[in-house]
Structure formats: structure tokens, C-alpha cells
Short mmCIF file of C-alpha atoms and ligand atoms in Angstrom, two decimals:
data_model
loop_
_atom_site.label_atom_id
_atom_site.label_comp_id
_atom_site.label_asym_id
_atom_site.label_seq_id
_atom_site.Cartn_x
_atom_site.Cartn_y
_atom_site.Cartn_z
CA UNK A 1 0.00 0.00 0.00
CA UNK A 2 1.53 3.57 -0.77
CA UNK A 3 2.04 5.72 1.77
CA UNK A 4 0.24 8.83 1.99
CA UNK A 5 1.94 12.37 2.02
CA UNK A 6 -0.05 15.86 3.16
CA UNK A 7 1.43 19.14 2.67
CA UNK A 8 0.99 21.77 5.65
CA UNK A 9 1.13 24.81 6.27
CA UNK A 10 3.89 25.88 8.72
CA UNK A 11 3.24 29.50 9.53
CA UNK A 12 4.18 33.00 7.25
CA UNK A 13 7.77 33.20 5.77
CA UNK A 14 9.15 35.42 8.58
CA UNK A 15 8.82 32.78 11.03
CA UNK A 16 12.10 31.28 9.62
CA UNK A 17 14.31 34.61 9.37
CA UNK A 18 17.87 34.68 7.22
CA UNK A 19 20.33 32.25 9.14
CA UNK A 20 17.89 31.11 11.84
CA UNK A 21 15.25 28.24 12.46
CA UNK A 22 11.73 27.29 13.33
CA UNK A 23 11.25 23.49 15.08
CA UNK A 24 7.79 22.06 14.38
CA UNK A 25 6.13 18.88 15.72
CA UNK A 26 4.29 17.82 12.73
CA UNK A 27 2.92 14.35 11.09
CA UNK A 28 3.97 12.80 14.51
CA UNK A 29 7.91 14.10 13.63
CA UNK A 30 9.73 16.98 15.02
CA UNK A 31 11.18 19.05 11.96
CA UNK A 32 14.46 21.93 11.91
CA UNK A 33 13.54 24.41 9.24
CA UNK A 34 16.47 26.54 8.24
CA UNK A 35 16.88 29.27 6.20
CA UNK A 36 20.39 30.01 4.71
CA UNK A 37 21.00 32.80 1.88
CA UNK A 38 17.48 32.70 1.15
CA UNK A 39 16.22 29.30 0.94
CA UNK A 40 15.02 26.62 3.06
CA UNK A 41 16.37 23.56 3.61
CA UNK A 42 14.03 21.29 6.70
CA UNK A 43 15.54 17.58 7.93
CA UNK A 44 13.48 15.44 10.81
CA UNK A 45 15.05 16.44 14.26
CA UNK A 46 16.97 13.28 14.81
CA UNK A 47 21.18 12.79 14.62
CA UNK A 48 22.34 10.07 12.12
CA UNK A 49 24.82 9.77 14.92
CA UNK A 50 22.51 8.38 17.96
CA UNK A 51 19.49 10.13 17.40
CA UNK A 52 19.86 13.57 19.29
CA UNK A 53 17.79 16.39 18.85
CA UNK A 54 20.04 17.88 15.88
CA UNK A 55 17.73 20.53 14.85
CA UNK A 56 17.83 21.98 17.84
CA UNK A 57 21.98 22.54 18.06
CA UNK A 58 23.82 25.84 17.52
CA UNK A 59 23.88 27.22 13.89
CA UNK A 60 27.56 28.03 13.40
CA UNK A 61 29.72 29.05 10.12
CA UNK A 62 31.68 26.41 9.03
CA UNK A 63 34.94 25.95 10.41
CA UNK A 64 38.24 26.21 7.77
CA UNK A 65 42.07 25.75 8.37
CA UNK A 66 43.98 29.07 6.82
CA UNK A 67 46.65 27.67 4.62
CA UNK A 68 49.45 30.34 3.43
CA UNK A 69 51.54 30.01 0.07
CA UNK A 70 53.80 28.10 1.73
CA UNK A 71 51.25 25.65 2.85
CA UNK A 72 51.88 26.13 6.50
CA UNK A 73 48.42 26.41 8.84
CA UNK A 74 47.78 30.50 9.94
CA UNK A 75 44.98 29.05 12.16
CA UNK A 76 41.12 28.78 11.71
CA UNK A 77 38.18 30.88 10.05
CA UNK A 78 34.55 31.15 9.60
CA UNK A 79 33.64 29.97 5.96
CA UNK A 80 30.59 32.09 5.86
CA UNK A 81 29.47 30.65 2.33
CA UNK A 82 28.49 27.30 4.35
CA UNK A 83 26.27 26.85 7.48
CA UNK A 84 26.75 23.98 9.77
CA UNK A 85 23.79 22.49 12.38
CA UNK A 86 25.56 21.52 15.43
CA UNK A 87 24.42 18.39 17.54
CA UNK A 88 24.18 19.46 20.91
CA UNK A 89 24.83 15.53 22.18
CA UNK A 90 28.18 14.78 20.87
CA UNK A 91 28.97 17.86 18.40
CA UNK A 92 28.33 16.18 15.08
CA UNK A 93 28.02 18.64 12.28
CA UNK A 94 25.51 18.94 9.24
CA UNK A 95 26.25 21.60 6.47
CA UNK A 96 22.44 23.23 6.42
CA UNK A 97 22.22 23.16 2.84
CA UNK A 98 22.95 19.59 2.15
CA UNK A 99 22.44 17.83 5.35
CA UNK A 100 25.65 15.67 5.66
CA UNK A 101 28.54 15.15 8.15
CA UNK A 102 31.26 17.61 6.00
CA UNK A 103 34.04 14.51 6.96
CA UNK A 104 31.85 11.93 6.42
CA UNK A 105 28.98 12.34 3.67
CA UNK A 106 27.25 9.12 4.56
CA UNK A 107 26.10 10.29 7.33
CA UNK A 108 23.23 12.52 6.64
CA UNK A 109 19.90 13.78 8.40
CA UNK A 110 16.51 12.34 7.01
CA UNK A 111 14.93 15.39 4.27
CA UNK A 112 11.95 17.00 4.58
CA UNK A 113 10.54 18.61 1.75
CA UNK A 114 9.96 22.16 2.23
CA UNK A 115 8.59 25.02 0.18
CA UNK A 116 7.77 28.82 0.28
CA UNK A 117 5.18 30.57 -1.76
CA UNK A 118 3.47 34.12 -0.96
CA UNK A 119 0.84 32.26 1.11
CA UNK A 120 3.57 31.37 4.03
CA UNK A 121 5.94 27.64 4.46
CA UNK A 122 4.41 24.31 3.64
CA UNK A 123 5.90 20.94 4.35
CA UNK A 124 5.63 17.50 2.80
CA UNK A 125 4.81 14.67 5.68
S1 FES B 201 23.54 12.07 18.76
FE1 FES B 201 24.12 13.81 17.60
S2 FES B 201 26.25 13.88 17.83
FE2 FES B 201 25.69 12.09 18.89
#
């Protein structure tokens, strides 16, 4: 038997500003909806690690080592062209836009389709 799918309306657009989140308990799930340089990306609130409340972590720039020309480290910098969700149980890290572990792409958090139109934020469930 297929499974059925119903779209629903999460709330107006400004309820998930530029950078920031809105966590929804929805189709008996808890969803993270992000927004990053204008879109929205929204995963099910549970760590591919052990199943932590992901969603919920801190929302940090991704972390880069500063290599010079003579390939020697100059320390560490905010890439600010990728966002990362924290895990707040054991620090696992999900780029926002893609929703993988940046050292290890296998792991990933569970998709949730998400969109926008002038009416407000709908997800698929
Ligand atoms: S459960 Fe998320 S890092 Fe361990």
C-alpha cells in the first residue's frame, strides 16, 4: 500500500528569518527548518549519529584551516558561504544546505521537503 503524504502549512515566511530556524512537531515528527541565503532547507530532528535532537543545536559558520603560500596552517576561520547544524549531544556537524557530516557524507539527516510561496511555508509529511 503507498504511503500517503499531506502538505501543511507551517506559519508566514518570517517565522524562519535569514540564518535562523523554526522546530515544528508535525505528522507525529519533530522538523528543523532553516533558512540560509534565502532558501530553506528542513531535515526530521533526529542525529544520524545516535538520534539527538540535531535541529535543535547551535547554527555556526563552518569551520576552515587558513593555509598560506607556503602551505603552513595561519589558524582557523569562519567559511561564511556554508552553514553547519551543530548536535548538541556529541557535536556532530551537518552543512544546512545539504544535510551531511562535512568529513563523512554518509552520514546525513533524514529530508523533509519544504517550500515557500506568498501564502507562508508548507511541508511535505
Ligand atoms: S547524537 Fe548527535 S552527535 Fe551524537
Amino acid at each position: 500500500m503507498p504511503a500517503t503524504t499531506q502538505k501543511v502549512f507551517v506559519g508566514p515566511s518570517n517565522d524562519v528569518p535569514e540564518g535562523g530556524r523554526l522546530i515544528i512537531d508535525v505528522g507525529g515528527m519533530t522538523i528543523g527548518i532553516f533558512r540560509f541565503q534565502g532558501k530553506l532547507f528542513a531535515y526530521q530532528n533526529r542525529c544520524a549519529h545516535e538520534g539527538g535532537p540535531v535541529c535543535q543545536g547551535k547554527i555556526v559558520p563552518r569551520v576552515t584551516e587558513v593555509i598560506d603560500e607556503n602551505g603552513a596552517s595561519r589558524g582557523f576561520a569562519f567559511d561564511e558561504s556554508r552553514l553547519h547544524i551543530v548536535c548538541p549531544w556529541h557535536g556532530y556537524e551537518y552543512d544546512i544546505q545539504t544535510g551531511t557530516h562535512p568529513g563523512r557524507p554518509s552520514l546525513r539527516l533524514l529530508r523533509v521537503a519544504v517550500e515557500e510561496n506568498p501564502g507562508g511555508i508548507y511541508v511535505t509529511v
